[in-house]
Amino acid sequence: MSKRGRVNGDLSPLEEEVMDVIWRLGTARADQVREAMHAKHALTDSTIRTLLRRMEAKGFLEHTTEGRTFIYRTSVKPSDMANQAVQQVIDRFCEGSLSSLLIGMAGDHLISADELRELAAEIERAEKKSKRAN
């Protein structure tokens, strides 16, 4: 996960939307989150504050205080969330095998030959870097 902390649990779809808002804004007060989500969800201020507290307890958010106002920021990068989601798919459907996932994706044409070549080149670069470090 992120260098700042570990997450404990999954996010609900509504919590994922809150994460998207805060990723987009960088930092946000509860009222800014409520306003950003208002077009899709008419949530009360207390509901937003409860969501933010729960997400912070799970490790997805952190806050600082300006006066009496909590300013929230994410403690997890979008790429960390994506990596976690992919790992869950690998564990659940591919018996923990990344190669099974990639082979299946290639077989179903979900990953192109160019993307596979790019992945192979990245693996080669990582191996060379690892050898130089040792």
CSV table of N, CA and C in Angstrom, one decimal:
chain,number,residue,atom,x,y,z
A,1,MET,N,0.8,-1.2,0.0
A,1,MET,CA,0.0,0.0,0.0
A,1,MET,C,0.9,1.2,0.0
A,2,SER,N,0.4,2.3,0.5
A,2,SER,CA,1.1,3.5,0.5
A,2,SER,C,2.2,3.5,1.6
A,3,LYS,N,3.1,4.4,1.5
A,3,LYS,CA,4.2,4.5,2.5
A,3,LYS,C,3.6,5.1,3.8
A,4,ARG,N,2.5,5.8,3.7
A,4,ARG,CA,1.9,6.4,4.9
A,4,ARG,C,1.1,5.5,5.8
A,5,GLY,N,0.6,4.4,5.3
A,5,GLY,CA,-0.1,3.5,6.1
A,5,GLY,C,-0.8,2.4,5.4
A,6,ARG,N,-1.3,1.5,6.2
A,6,ARG,CA,-2.0,0.3,5.7
A,6,ARG,C,-3.5,0.6,5.7
A,7,VAL,N,-4.2,0.0,4.8
A,7,VAL,CA,-5.7,0.2,4.8
A,7,VAL,C,-6.2,-1.1,5.5
A,8,ASN,N,-7.4,-0.9,6.1
A,8,ASN,CA,-8.0,-2.0,6.8
A,8,ASN,C,-9.5,-2.1,6.2
A,9,GLY,N,-9.6,-3.0,5.2
A,9,GLY,CA,-11.0,-3.2,4.7
A,9,GLY,C,-11.1,-2.6,3.3
A,10,ASP,N,-12.3,-2.8,2.8
A,10,ASP,CA,-12.6,-2.4,1.4
A,10,ASP,C,-13.5,-1.1,1.5
A,11,LEU,N,-13.6,-0.5,0.4
A,11,LEU,CA,-14.4,0.7,0.3
A,11,LEU,C,-15.8,0.3,-0.4
A,12,SER,N,-16.8,0.9,0.1
A,12,SER,CA,-18.1,0.8,-0.5
A,12,SER,C,-18.1,1.6,-1.8
A,13,PRO,N,-19.0,1.4,-2.7
A,13,PRO,CA,-19.1,2.3,-3.9
A,13,PRO,C,-19.2,3.8,-3.6
A,14,LEU,N,-19.9,4.1,-2.5
A,14,LEU,CA,-20.1,5.5,-2.2
A,14,LEU,C,-18.7,6.1,-1.6
A,15,GLU,N,-18.0,5.2,-0.9
A,15,GLU,CA,-16.7,5.6,-0.4
A,15,GLU,C,-15.7,5.8,-1.5
A,16,GLU,N,-15.8,5.0,-2.5
A,16,GLU,CA,-15.0,5.1,-3.7
A,16,GLU,C,-15.2,6.4,-4.4
A,17,GLU,N,-16.4,6.9,-4.4
A,17,GLU,CA,-16.8,8.2,-5.0
A,17,GLU,C,-16.1,9.3,-4.2
A,18,VAL,N,-16.2,9.2,-2.9
A,18,VAL,CA,-15.5,10.1,-2.0
A,18,VAL,C,-14.0,10.2,-2.3
A,19,MET,N,-13.4,9.0,-2.4
A,19,MET,CA,-12.0,9.0,-2.8
A,19,MET,C,-11.7,9.7,-4.1
A,20,ASP,N,-12.5,9.5,-5.1
A,20,ASP,CA,-12.4,10.1,-6.4
A,20,ASP,C,-12.4,11.7,-6.2
A,21,VAL,N,-13.4,12.1,-5.4
A,21,VAL,CA,-13.5,13.6,-5.2
A,21,VAL,C,-12.2,14.1,-4.5
A,22,ILE,N,-11.7,13.4,-3.5
A,22,ILE,CA,-10.5,14.0,-2.8
A,22,ILE,C,-9.3,13.8,-3.6
A,23,TRP,N,-9.2,12.7,-4.4
A,23,TRP,CA,-8.0,12.6,-5.4
A,23,TRP,C,-8.1,13.8,-6.3
A,24,ARG,N,-9.3,14.1,-6.8
A,24,ARG,CA,-9.4,15.2,-7.8
A,24,ARG,C,-9.1,16.6,-7.2
A,25,LEU,N,-9.5,16.8,-5.9
A,25,LEU,CA,-9.3,18.1,-5.3
A,25,LEU,C,-8.0,18.2,-4.6
A,26,GLY,N,-7.4,17.1,-4.2
A,26,GLY,CA,-6.1,17.1,-3.5
A,26,GLY,C,-6.3,17.1,-2.0
A,27,THR,N,-7.0,18.0,-1.5
A,27,THR,CA,-7.5,18.1,-0.1
A,27,THR,C,-8.9,18.6,-0.1
A,28,ALA,N,-9.7,18.3,0.9
A,28,ALA,CA,-11.1,18.7,0.9
A,28,ALA,C,-11.7,18.8,2.3
A,29,ARG,N,-12.5,19.7,2.5
A,29,ARG,CA,-13.3,19.8,3.7
A,29,ARG,C,-14.6,18.9,3.5
A,30,ALA,N,-15.3,18.6,4.5
A,30,ALA,CA,-16.5,17.8,4.4
A,30,ALA,C,-17.5,18.5,3.5
A,31,ASP,N,-17.7,19.8,3.6
A,31,ASP,CA,-18.6,20.5,2.8
A,31,ASP,C,-18.3,20.5,1.3
A,32,GLN,N,-17.0,20.5,1.0
A,32,GLN,CA,-16.5,20.4,-0.4
A,32,GLN,C,-16.8,19.1,-1.0
A,33,VAL,N,-16.7,18.0,-0.2
A,33,VAL,CA,-17.0,16.7,-0.6
A,33,VAL,C,-18.5,16.6,-0.9
A,34,ARG,N,-19.3,17.1,0.1
A,34,ARG,CA,-20.8,17.0,-0.1
A,34,ARG,C,-21.2,17.8,-1.4
A,35,GLU,N,-20.6,18.9,-1.6
A,35,GLU,CA,-21.0,19.7,-2.7
A,35,GLU,C,-20.6,19.0,-4.0
A,36,ALA,N,-19.4,18.4,-4.0
A,36,ALA,CA,-18.9,17.8,-5.3
A,36,ALA,C,-19.8,16.5,-5.6
A,37,MET,N,-20.4,15.9,-4.6
A,37,MET,CA,-21.2,14.7,-4.8
A,37,MET,C,-22.6,15.0,-4.9
A,38,HIS,N,-23.0,16.3,-4.7
A,38,HIS,CA,-24.4,16.6,-4.7
A,38,HIS,C,-25.2,16.3,-5.9
A,39,ALA,N,-24.6,16.4,-7.1
A,39,ALA,CA,-25.4,16.1,-8.3
A,39,ALA,C,-25.8,14.7,-8.4
A,40,LYS,N,-25.1,13.8,-7.8
A,40,LYS,CA,-25.4,12.4,-7.9
A,40,LYS,C,-26.0,11.9,-6.6
A,41,HIS,N,-25.6,12.5,-5.5
A,41,HIS,CA,-26.1,12.0,-4.2
A,41,HIS,C,-26.5,13.2,-3.3
A,42,ALA,N,-27.7,13.3,-2.8
A,42,ALA,CA,-28.1,14.3,-1.9
A,42,ALA,C,-27.9,13.9,-0.5
A,43,LEU,N,-26.6,14.0,-0.1
A,43,LEU,CA,-26.2,13.5,1.2
A,43,LEU,C,-26.2,14.6,2.2
A,44,THR,N,-26.5,14.3,3.5
A,44,THR,CA,-26.5,15.4,4.5
A,44,THR,C,-25.0,15.6,4.9
A,45,ASP,N,-24.8,16.7,5.6
A,45,ASP,CA,-23.5,17.0,6.1
A,45,ASP,C,-23.0,15.9,7.1
A,46,SER,N,-24.0,15.4,8.0
A,46,SER,CA,-23.6,14.4,9.0
A,46,SER,C,-23.3,13.1,8.3
A,47,THR,N,-23.9,12.8,7.2
A,47,THR,CA,-23.6,11.5,6.5
A,47,THR,C,-22.2,11.6,5.9
A,48,ILE,N,-21.9,12.7,5.3
A,48,ILE,CA,-20.5,12.9,4.7
A,48,ILE,C,-19.5,12.8,5.8
A,49,ARG,N,-19.7,13.5,6.9
A,49,ARG,CA,-18.7,13.4,8.0
A,49,ARG,C,-18.6,12.0,8.6
A,50,THR,N,-19.7,11.2,8.6
A,50,THR,CA,-19.6,9.8,9.0
A,50,THR,C,-18.8,9.0,8.0
A,51,LEU,N,-19.0,9.2,6.8
A,51,LEU,CA,-18.2,8.5,5.7
A,51,LEU,C,-16.7,8.8,5.9
A,52,LEU,N,-16.4,10.1,6.0
A,52,LEU,CA,-15.0,10.5,6.1
A,52,LEU,C,-14.4,9.9,7.3
A,53,ARG,N,-15.1,9.9,8.5
A,53,ARG,CA,-14.5,9.3,9.7
A,53,ARG,C,-14.2,7.8,9.5
A,54,ARG,N,-15.2,7.1,8.9
A,54,ARG,CA,-15.1,5.7,8.7
A,54,ARG,C,-13.9,5.4,7.7
A,55,MET,N,-13.8,6.2,6.7
A,55,MET,CA,-12.7,6.0,5.7
A,55,MET,C,-11.3,6.3,6.4
A,56,GLU,N,-11.3,7.3,7.3
A,56,GLU,CA,-10.1,7.5,8.0
A,56,GLU,C,-9.7,6.4,8.9
A,57,ALA,N,-10.7,5.8,9.6
A,57,ALA,CA,-10.5,4.7,10.5
A,57,ALA,C,-10.0,3.4,9.7
A,58,LYS,N,-10.4,3.3,8.4
A,58,LYS,CA,-10.0,2.2,7.6
A,58,LYS,C,-8.6,2.5,7.1
A,59,GLY,N,-8.1,3.7,7.2
A,59,GLY,CA,-6.7,4.0,6.7
A,59,GLY,C,-6.7,4.6,5.3
A,60,PHE,N,-7.8,4.9,4.7
A,60,PHE,CA,-7.8,5.5,3.4
A,60,PHE,C,-7.6,7.0,3.4
A,61,LEU,N,-8.0,7.7,4.5
A,61,LEU,CA,-7.9,9.1,4.6
A,61,LEU,C,-7.1,9.5,5.8
A,62,GLU,N,-6.6,10.7,5.8
A,62,GLU,CA,-5.9,11.4,6.9
A,62,GLU,C,-6.5,12.8,6.9
A,63,HIS,N,-6.3,13.5,8.1
A,63,HIS,CA,-6.8,14.9,8.1
A,63,HIS,C,-5.8,15.7,8.9
A,64,THR,N,-5.9,17.0,8.6
A,64,THR,CA,-5.2,18.0,9.4
A,64,THR,C,-6.3,18.9,9.9
A,65,THR,N,-6.0,19.8,10.8
A,65,THR,CA,-7.1,20.7,11.3
A,65,THR,C,-6.7,22.1,11.1
A,66,GLU,N,-7.6,22.9,10.6
A,66,GLU,CA,-7.4,24.4,10.4
A,66,GLU,C,-8.5,25.0,11.2
A,67,GLY,N,-8.2,25.5,12.4
A,67,GLY,CA,-9.2,26.0,13.3
A,67,GLY,C,-9.9,24.8,13.8
A,68,ARG,N,-11.2,24.8,13.6
A,68,ARG,CA,-12.1,23.6,14.0
A,68,ARG,C,-12.5,22.8,12.8
A,69,THR,N,-11.9,23.1,11.6
A,69,THR,CA,-12.2,22.4,10.4
A,69,THR,C,-11.2,21.3,10.0
A,70,PHE,N,-11.7,20.1,9.8
A,70,PHE,CA,-10.9,19.0,9.3
A,70,PHE,C,-10.7,19.1,7.8
A,71,ILE,N,-9.4,19.0,7.4
A,71,ILE,CA,-9.0,19.0,6.0
A,71,ILE,C,-8.5,17.6,5.7
A,72,TYR,N,-9.3,16.9,4.8
A,72,TYR,CA,-8.9,15.5,4.5
A,72,TYR,C,-8.1,15.4,3.2
A,73,ARG,N,-7.2,14.4,3.2
A,73,ARG,CA,-6.4,14.1,2.1
A,73,ARG,C,-6.4,12.5,2.0
A,74,THR,N,-6.1,12.0,0.9
A,74,THR,CA,-6.0,10.5,0.8
A,74,THR,C,-4.7,10.1,1.3
A,75,SER,N,-4.7,8.9,1.9
A,75,SER,CA,-3.4,8.3,2.3
A,75,SER,C,-3.0,7.1,1.4
A,76,VAL,N,-3.8,7.0,0.3
A,76,VAL,CA,-3.5,5.9,-0.7
A,76,VAL,C,-3.6,6.5,-2.1
A,77,LYS,N,-2.6,6.2,-2.9
A,77,LYS,CA,-2.6,6.6,-4.3
A,77,LYS,C,-3.6,5.8,-5.1
A,78,PRO,N,-4.1,6.4,-6.2
A,78,PRO,CA,-5.0,5.6,-7.1
A,78,PRO,C,-4.3,4.3,-7.6
A,79,SER,N,-3.0,4.4,-7.9
A,79,SER,CA,-2.3,3.2,-8.4
A,79,SER,C,-2.2,2.1,-7.3
A,80,ASP,N,-2.1,2.5,-6.0
A,80,ASP,CA,-2.1,1.5,-4.9
A,80,ASP,C,-3.4,0.8,-4.9
A,81,MET,N,-4.5,1.6,-5.0
A,81,MET,CA,-5.8,1.0,-5.0
A,81,MET,C,-6.0,0.0,-6.2
A,82,ALA,N,-5.5,0.4,-7.4
A,82,ALA,CA,-5.6,-0.5,-8.5
A,82,ALA,C,-4.8,-1.7,-8.3
A,83,ASN,N,-3.6,-1.6,-7.8
A,83,ASN,CA,-2.7,-2.8,-7.5
A,83,ASN,C,-3.4,-3.7,-6.5
A,84,GLN,N,-4.1,-3.2,-5.5
A,84,GLN,CA,-4.8,-4.0,-4.5
A,84,GLN,C,-5.9,-4.7,-5.2
A,85,ALA,N,-6.7,-4.0,-6.0
A,85,ALA,CA,-7.8,-4.6,-6.7
A,85,ALA,C,-7.3,-5.8,-7.6
A,86,VAL,N,-6.3,-5.5,-8.4
A,86,VAL,CA,-5.7,-6.6,-9.3
A,86,VAL,C,-5.3,-7.8,-8.5
A,87,GLN,N,-4.6,-7.5,-7.3
A,87,GLN,CA,-4.1,-8.6,-6.5
A,87,GLN,C,-5.3,-9.5,-6.0
A,88,GLN,N,-6.4,-8.8,-5.7
A,88,GLN,CA,-7.6,-9.6,-5.2
A,88,GLN,C,-8.1,-10.4,-6.4
A,89,VAL,N,-8.1,-9.9,-7.6
A,89,VAL,CA,-8.6,-10.7,-8.7
A,89,VAL,C,-7.7,-11.9,-8.9
A,90,ILE,N,-6.4,-11.7,-8.9
A,90,ILE,CA,-5.4,-12.7,-9.1
A,90,ILE,C,-5.6,-13.8,-8.0
A,91,ASP,N,-5.7,-13.4,-6.7
A,91,ASP,CA,-5.9,-14.4,-5.7
A,91,ASP,C,-7.2,-15.1,-5.8
A,92,ARG,N,-8.3,-14.4,-6.2
A,92,ARG,CA,-9.6,-15.1,-6.2
A,92,ARG,C,-9.8,-16.0,-7.4
A,93,PHE,N,-9.4,-15.5,-8.6
A,93,PHE,CA,-9.7,-16.2,-9.8
A,93,PHE,C,-8.5,-16.9,-10.5
A,94,CYS,N,-7.3,-16.6,-10.1
A,94,CYS,CA,-6.2,-17.2,-10.8
A,94,CYS,C,-5.2,-17.9,-9.9
A,95,GLU,N,-5.7,-18.3,-8.7
A,95,GLU,CA,-5.0,-19.1,-7.7
A,95,GLU,C,-3.6,-18.4,-7.4
A,96,GLY,N,-3.7,-17.1,-7.4
A,96,GLY,CA,-2.5,-16.3,-7.0
A,96,GLY,C,-1.4,-16.2,-8.1
A,97,SER,N,-1.7,-16.6,-9.3
A,97,SER,CA,-0.8,-16.6,-10.4
A,97,SER,C,-1.0,-15.4,-11.3
A,98,LEU,N,0.0,-14.5,-11.3
A,98,LEU,CA,-0.1,-13.3,-12.2
A,98,LEU,C,0.0,-13.8,-13.7
A,99,SER,N,0.9,-14.7,-13.9
A,99,SER,CA,1.1,-15.2,-15.3
A,99,SER,C,-0.2,-15.8,-15.8
A,100,SER,N,-1.0,-16.5,-15.0
A,100,SER,CA,-2.3,-17.0,-15.5
A,100,SER,C,-3.2,-15.9,-15.9
A,101,LEU,N,-3.2,-14.8,-15.1
A,101,LEU,CA,-4.0,-13.6,-15.4
A,101,LEU,C,-3.6,-13.1,-16.8
A,102,LEU,N,-2.3,-12.8,-16.9
A,102,LEU,CA,-1.8,-12.2,-18.2
A,102,LEU,C,-2.0,-13.1,-19.4
A,103,ILE,N,-1.8,-14.4,-19.2
A,103,ILE,CA,-2.0,-15.3,-20.3
A,103,ILE,C,-3.5,-15.3,-20.7
A,104,GLY,N,-4.4,-15.3,-19.7
A,104,GLY,CA,-5.8,-15.3,-20.0
A,104,GLY,C,-6.2,-14.0,-20.7
A,105,MET,N,-5.6,-12.9,-20.3
A,105,MET,CA,-5.9,-11.6,-20.9
A,105,MET,C,-5.4,-11.6,-22.3
A,106,ALA,N,-4.3,-12.1,-22.6
A,106,ALA,CA,-3.7,-12.2,-23.9
A,106,ALA,C,-4.6,-13.1,-24.8
A,107,GLY,N,-5.0,-14.2,-24.2
A,107,GLY,CA,-5.9,-15.2,-25.0
A,107,GLY,C,-7.2,-14.6,-25.3
A,108,ASP,N,-7.7,-13.7,-24.5
A,108,ASP,CA,-9.0,-13.1,-24.7
A,108,ASP,C,-8.9,-11.8,-25.4
A,109,HIS,N,-7.7,-11.4,-25.8
A,109,HIS,CA,-7.4,-10.2,-26.6
A,109,HIS,C,-7.7,-8.9,-25.7
A,110,LEU,N,-7.5,-9.0,-24.4
A,110,LEU,CA,-7.7,-7.9,-23.5
A,110,LEU,C,-6.4,-7.1,-23.4
A,111,ILE,N,-5.3,-7.7,-23.8
A,111,ILE,CA,-4.0,-7.1,-23.8
A,111,ILE,C,-3.4,-7.3,-25.2
A,112,SER,N,-2.9,-6.3,-25.8
A,112,SER,CA,-2.4,-6.4,-27.2
A,112,SER,C,-0.9,-6.9,-27.2
A,113,ALA,N,-0.5,-7.2,-28.4
A,113,ALA,CA,0.9,-7.7,-28.6
A,113,ALA,C,1.8,-6.6,-28.2
A,114,ASP,N,1.5,-5.3,-28.6
A,114,ASP,CA,2.3,-4.2,-28.2
A,114,ASP,C,2.5,-4.0,-26.7
A,115,GLU,N,1.3,-4.2,-26.0
A,115,GLU,CA,1.4,-4.1,-24.5
A,115,GLU,C,2.2,-5.2,-23.9
A,116,LEU,N,2.1,-6.4,-24.5
A,116,LEU,CA,2.9,-7.5,-24.0
A,116,LEU,C,4.4,-7.2,-24.2
A,117,ARG,N,4.7,-6.7,-25.3
A,117,ARG,CA,6.2,-6.3,-25.6
A,117,ARG,C,6.6,-5.2,-24.6
A,118,GLU,N,5.8,-4.3,-24.4
A,118,GLU,CA,6.1,-3.2,-23.4
A,118,GLU,C,6.3,-3.8,-22.0
A,119,LEU,N,5.5,-4.7,-21.7
A,119,LEU,CA,5.6,-5.3,-20.4
A,119,LEU,C,6.9,-6.1,-20.3
A,120,ALA,N,7.2,-6.9,-21.3
A,120,ALA,CA,8.4,-7.7,-21.4
A,120,ALA,C,9.7,-6.7,-21.3
A,121,ALA,N,9.6,-5.6,-22.0
A,121,ALA,CA,10.8,-4.6,-21.9
A,121,ALA,C,10.9,-4.1,-20.5
A,122,GLU,N,9.8,-3.8,-19.8
A,122,GLU,CA,9.8,-3.3,-18.5
A,122,GLU,C,10.4,-4.3,-17.5
A,123,ILE,N,10.0,-5.6,-17.7
A,123,ILE,CA,10.5,-6.7,-16.9
A,123,ILE,C,12.0,-6.8,-17.1
A,124,GLU,N,12.5,-6.7,-18.3
A,124,GLU,CA,13.9,-6.7,-18.6
A,124,GLU,C,14.7,-5.6,-17.9
A,125,ARG,N,14.1,-4.4,-18.0
A,125,ARG,CA,14.7,-3.2,-17.3
A,125,ARG,C,14.8,-3.4,-15.8
A,126,ALA,N,13.8,-3.9,-15.2
A,126,ALA,CA,13.7,-4.2,-13.8
A,126,ALA,C,14.8,-5.2,-13.4
A,127,GLU,N,14.9,-6.3,-14.2
A,127,GLU,CA,15.9,-7.3,-13.9
A,127,GLU,C,17.3,-6.7,-14.0
A,128,LYS,N,17.6,-5.9,-15.0
A,128,LYS,CA,18.9,-5.3,-15.1
A,128,LYS,C,19.2,-4.4,-14.0
A,129,LYS,N,18.2,-3.6,-13.6
A,129,LYS,CA,18.4,-2.7,-12.4
A,129,LYS,C,18.7,-3.5,-11.1
A,130,SER,N,17.9,-4.6,-11.0
A,130,SER,CA,18.1,-5.5,-9.8
A,130,SER,C,19.5,-6.1,-9.8
A,131,LYS,N,20.0,-6.5,-10.9
A,131,LYS,CA,21.4,-7.1,-11.0
A,131,LYS,C,22.4,-6.1,-10.7
A,132,ARG,N,22.2,-4.8,-11.1
A,132,ARG,CA,23.2,-3.8,-10.8
A,132,ARG,C,23.2,-3.4,-9.3
A,133,ALA,N,22.1,-3.5,-8.7
A,133,ALA,CA,22.0,-3.2,-7.3
A,133,ALA,C,22.6,-4.2,-6.4
A,134,ASN,N,22.7,-5.5,-6.9
A,134,ASN,CA,23.3,-6.6,-6.1
A,134,ASN,C,24.7,-6.7,-6.4
